JSON list of C-alpha atoms in Angstrom, two decimals:
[
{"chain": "A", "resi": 115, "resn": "UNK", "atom": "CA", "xyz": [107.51, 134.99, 98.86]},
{"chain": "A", "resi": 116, "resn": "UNK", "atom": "CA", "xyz": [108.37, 131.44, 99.86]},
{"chain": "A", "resi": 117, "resn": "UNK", "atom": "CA", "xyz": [109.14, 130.44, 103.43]},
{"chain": "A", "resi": 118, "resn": "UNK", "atom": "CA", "xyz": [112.87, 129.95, 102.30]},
{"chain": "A", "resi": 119, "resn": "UNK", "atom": "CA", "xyz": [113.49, 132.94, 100.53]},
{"chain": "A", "resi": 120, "resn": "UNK", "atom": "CA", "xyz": [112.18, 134.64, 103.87]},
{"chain": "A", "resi": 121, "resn": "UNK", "atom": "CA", "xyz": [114.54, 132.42, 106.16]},
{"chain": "A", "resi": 122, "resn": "UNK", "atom": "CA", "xyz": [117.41, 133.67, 103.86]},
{"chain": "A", "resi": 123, "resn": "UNK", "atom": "CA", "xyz": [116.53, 137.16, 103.71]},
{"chain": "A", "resi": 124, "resn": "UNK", "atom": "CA", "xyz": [116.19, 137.56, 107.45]},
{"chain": "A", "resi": 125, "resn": "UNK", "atom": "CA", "xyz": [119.17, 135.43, 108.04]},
{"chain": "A", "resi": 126, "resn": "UNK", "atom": "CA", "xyz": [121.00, 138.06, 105.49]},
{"chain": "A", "resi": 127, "resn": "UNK", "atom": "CA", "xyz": [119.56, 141.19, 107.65]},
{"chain": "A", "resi": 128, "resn": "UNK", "atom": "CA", "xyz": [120.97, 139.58, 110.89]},
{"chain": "A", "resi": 129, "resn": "UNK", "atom": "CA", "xyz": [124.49, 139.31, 109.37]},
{"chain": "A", "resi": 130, "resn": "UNK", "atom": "CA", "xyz": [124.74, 142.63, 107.97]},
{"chain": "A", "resi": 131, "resn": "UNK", "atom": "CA", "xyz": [123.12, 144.08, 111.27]},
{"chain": "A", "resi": 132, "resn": "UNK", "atom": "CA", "xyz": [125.77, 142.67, 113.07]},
{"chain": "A", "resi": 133, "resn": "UNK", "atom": "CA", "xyz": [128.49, 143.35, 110.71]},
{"chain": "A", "resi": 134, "resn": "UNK", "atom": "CA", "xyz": [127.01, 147.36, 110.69]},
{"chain": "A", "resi": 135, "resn": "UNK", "atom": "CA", "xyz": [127.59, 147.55, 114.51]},
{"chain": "A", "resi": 136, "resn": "UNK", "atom": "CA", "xyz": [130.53, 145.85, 114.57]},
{"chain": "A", "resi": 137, "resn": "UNK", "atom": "CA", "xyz": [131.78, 148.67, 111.95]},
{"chain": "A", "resi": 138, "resn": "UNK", "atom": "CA", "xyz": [130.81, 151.33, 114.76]},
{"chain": "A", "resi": 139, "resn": "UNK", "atom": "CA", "xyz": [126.90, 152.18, 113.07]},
{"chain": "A", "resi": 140, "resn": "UNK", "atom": "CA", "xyz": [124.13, 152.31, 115.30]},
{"chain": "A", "resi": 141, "resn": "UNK", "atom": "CA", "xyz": [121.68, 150.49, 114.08]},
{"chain": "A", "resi": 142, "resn": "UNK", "atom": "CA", "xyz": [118.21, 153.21, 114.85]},
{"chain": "A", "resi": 143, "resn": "UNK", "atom": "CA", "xyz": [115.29, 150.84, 113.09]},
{"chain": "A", "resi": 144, "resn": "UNK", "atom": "CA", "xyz": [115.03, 147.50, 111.32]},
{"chain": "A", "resi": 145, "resn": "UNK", "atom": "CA", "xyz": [112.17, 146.32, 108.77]},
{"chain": "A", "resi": 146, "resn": "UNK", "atom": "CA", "xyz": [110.45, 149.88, 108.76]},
{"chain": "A", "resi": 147, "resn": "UNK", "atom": "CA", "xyz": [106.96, 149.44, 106.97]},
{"chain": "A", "resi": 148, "resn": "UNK", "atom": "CA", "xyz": [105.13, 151.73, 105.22]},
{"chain": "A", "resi": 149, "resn": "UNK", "atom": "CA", "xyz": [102.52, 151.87, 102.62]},
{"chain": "A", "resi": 150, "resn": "UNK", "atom": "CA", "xyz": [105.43, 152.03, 99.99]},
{"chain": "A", "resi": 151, "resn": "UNK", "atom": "CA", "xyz": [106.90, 149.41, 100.88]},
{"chain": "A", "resi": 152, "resn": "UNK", "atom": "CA", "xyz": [110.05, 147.87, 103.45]},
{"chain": "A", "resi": 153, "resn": "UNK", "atom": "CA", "xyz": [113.48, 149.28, 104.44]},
{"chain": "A", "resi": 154, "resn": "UNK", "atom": "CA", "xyz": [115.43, 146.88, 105.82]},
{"chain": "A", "resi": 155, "resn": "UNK", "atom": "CA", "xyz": [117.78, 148.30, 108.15]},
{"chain": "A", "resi": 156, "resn": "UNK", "atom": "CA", "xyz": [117.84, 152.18, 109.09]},
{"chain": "A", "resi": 157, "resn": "UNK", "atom": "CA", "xyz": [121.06, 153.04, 111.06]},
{"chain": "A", "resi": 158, "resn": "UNK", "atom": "CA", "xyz": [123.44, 156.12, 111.79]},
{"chain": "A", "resi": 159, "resn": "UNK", "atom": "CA", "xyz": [126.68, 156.54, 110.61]},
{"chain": "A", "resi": 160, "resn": "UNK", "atom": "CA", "xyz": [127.97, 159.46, 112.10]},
{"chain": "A", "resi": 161, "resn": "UNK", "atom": "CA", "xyz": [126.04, 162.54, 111.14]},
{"chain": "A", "resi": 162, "resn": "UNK", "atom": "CA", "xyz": [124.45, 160.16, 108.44]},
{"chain": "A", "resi": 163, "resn": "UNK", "atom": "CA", "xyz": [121.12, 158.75, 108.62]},
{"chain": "A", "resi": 164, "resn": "UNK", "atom": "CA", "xyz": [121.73, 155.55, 106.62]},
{"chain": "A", "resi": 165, "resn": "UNK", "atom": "CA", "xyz": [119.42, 153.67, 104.55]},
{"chain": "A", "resi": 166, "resn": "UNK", "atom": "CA", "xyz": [120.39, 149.96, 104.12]},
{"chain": "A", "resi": 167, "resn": "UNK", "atom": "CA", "xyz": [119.19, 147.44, 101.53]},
{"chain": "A", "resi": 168, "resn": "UNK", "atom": "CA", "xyz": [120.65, 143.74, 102.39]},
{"chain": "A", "resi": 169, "resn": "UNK", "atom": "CA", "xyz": [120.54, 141.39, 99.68]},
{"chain": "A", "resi": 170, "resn": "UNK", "atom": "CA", "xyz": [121.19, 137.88, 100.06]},
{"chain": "A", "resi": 171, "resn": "UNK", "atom": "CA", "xyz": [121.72, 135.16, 97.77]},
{"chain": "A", "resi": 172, "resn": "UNK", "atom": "CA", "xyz": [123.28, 131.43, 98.32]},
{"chain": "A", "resi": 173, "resn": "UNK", "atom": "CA", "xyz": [126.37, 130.49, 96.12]},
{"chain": "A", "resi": 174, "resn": "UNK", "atom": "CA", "xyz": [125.02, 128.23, 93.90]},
{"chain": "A", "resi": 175, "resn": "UNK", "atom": "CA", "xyz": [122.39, 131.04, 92.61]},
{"chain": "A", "resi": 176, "resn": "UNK", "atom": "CA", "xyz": [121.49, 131.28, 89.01]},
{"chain": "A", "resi": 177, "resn": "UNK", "atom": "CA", "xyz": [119.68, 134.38, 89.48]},
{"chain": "A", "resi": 178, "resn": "UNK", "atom": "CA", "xyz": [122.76, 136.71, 89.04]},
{"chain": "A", "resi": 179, "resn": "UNK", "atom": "CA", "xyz": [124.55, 138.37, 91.91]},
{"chain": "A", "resi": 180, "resn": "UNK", "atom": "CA", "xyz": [123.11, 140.13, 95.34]},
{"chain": "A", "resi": 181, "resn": "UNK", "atom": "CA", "xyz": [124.37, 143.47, 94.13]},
{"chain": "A", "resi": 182, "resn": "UNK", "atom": "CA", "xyz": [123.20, 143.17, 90.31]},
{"chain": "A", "resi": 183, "resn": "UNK", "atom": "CA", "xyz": [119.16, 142.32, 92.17]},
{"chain": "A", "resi": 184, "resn": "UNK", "atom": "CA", "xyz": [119.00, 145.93, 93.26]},
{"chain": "A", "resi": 185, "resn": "UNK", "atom": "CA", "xyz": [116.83, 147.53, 90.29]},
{"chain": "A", "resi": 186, "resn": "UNK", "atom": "CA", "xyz": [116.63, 151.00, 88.76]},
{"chain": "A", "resi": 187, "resn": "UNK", "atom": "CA", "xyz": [112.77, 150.39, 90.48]},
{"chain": "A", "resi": 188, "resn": "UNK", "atom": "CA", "xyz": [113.99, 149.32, 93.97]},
{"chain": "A", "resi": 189, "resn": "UNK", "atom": "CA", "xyz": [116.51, 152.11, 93.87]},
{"chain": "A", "resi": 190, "resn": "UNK", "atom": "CA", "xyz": [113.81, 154.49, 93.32]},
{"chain": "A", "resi": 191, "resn": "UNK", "atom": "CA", "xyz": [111.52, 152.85, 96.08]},
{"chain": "A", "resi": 192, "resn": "UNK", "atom": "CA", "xyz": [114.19, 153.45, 98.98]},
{"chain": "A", "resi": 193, "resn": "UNK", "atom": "CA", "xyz": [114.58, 156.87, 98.26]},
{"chain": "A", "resi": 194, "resn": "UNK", "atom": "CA", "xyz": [110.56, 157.47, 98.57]},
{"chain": "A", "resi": 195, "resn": "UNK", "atom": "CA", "xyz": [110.54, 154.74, 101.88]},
{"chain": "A", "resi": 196, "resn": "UNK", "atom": "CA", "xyz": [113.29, 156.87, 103.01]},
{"chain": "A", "resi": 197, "resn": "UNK", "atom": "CA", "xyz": [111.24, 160.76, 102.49]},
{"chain": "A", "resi": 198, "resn": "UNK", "atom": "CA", "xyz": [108.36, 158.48, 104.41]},
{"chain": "A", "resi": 199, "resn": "UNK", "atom": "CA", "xyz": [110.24, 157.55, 106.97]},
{"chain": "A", "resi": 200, "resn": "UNK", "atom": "CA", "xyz": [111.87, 161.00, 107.37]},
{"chain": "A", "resi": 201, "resn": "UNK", "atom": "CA", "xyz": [108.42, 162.54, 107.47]},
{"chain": "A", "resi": 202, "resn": "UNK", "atom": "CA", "xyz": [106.99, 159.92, 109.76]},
{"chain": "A", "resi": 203, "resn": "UNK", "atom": "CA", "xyz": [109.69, 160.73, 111.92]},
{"chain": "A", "resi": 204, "resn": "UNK", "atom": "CA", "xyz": [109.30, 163.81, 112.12]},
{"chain": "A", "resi": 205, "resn": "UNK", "atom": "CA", "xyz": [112.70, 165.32, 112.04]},
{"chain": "A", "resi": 206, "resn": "UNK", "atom": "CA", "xyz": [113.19, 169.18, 112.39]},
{"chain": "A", "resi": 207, "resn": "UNK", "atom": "CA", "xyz": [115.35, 169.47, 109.05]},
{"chain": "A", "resi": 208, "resn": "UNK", "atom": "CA", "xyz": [116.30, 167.14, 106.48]},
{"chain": "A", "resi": 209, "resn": "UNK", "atom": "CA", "xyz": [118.97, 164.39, 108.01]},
{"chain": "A", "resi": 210, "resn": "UNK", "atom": "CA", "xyz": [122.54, 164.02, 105.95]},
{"chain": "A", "resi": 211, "resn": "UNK", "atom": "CA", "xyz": [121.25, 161.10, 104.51]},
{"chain": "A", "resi": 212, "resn": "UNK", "atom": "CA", "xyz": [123.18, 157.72, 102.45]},
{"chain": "A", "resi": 213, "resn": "UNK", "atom": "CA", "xyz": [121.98, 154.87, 100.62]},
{"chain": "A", "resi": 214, "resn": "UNK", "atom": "CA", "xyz": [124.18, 151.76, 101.31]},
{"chain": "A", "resi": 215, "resn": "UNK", "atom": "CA", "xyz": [123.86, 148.16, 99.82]},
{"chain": "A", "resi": 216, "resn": "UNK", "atom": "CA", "xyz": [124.91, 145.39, 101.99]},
{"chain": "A", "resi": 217, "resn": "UNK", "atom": "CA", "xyz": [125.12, 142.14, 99.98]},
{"chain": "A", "resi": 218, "resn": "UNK", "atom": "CA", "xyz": [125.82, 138.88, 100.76]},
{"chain": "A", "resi": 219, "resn": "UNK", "atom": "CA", "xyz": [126.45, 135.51, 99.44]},
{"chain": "A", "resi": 220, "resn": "UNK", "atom": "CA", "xyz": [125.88, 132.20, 101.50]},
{"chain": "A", "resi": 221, "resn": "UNK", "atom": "CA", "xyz": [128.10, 128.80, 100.99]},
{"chain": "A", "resi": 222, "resn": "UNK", "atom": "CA", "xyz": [127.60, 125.75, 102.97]},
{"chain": "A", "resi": 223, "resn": "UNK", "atom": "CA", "xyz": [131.03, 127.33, 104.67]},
{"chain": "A", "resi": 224, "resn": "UNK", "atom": "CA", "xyz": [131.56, 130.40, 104.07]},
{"chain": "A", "resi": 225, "resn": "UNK", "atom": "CA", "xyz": [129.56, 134.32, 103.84]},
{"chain": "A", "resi": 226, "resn": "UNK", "atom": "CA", "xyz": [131.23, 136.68, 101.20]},
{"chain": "A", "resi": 227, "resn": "UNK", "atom": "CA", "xyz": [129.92, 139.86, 102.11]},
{"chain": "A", "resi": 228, "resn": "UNK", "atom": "CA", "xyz": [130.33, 143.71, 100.19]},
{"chain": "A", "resi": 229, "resn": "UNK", "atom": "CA", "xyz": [129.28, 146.93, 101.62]},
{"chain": "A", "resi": 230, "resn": "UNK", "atom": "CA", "xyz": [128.60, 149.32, 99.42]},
{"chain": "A", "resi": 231, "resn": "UNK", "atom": "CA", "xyz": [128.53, 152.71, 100.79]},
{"chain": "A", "resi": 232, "resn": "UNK", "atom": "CA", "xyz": [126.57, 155.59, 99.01]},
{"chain": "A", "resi": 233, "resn": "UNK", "atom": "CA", "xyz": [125.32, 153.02, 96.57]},
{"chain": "A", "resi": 234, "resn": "UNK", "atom": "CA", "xyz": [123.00, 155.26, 94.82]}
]
């Protein structure tokens, strides 16, 4: 991954952090690792444990839309990050669990954001 497209991605994950508070989540983990991979931002929602993939993508793209770049294969990813990150956790039962999309375009003046709740 090129320096840029990491400067945009964490510049996405800071807006949609924010925005996530601001909406009343709690934001519990960001960037959780495992061997399977990345989960960007991990927050609560309530009863909900919430699973949240940002995607970011600057106007002018030719690479399609931020909500058309999550996959069939990255779909299936979060949902094993998330049973890793439930076991690593150790919780006493399975969490009320979501999967939520946050994606975002960037212009030079503007960020067009769309939160998709229970995504998948």
């Amino acid at each position: 991954m090129t320096k840029e497209r990491q400067e945009l991605g964490r510049t996405g994950e800071n807006i949609a952090a924010e925005y996530l508070v601001d909406a009343g989540c709690n934001i519990v983990e960001r960037n959780y690792r495992c061997f399977r991979g990345e989960i960007d931002i991990v927050a609560r929602d309530g009863e909900e444990l919430v699973f949240v993939e940002v995607r970011t993508r600057h106007a002018e793209s030719r690479v399609g839309t931020a909500e058309e770049s999550v996959t069939h294969l990255k779909r299936e990813r979060l949902r094993a990050l998330a049973a890793c990150y439930v076991r690593e956790k150790s919780y006493e039962r399975w969490p009320r669990v979501r999967f939520d999309v946050v994606a975002i375009t960037l212009s030079v003046n503007d960020v067009d954001m769309n939160w998709i709740k229970g995504a998948f």
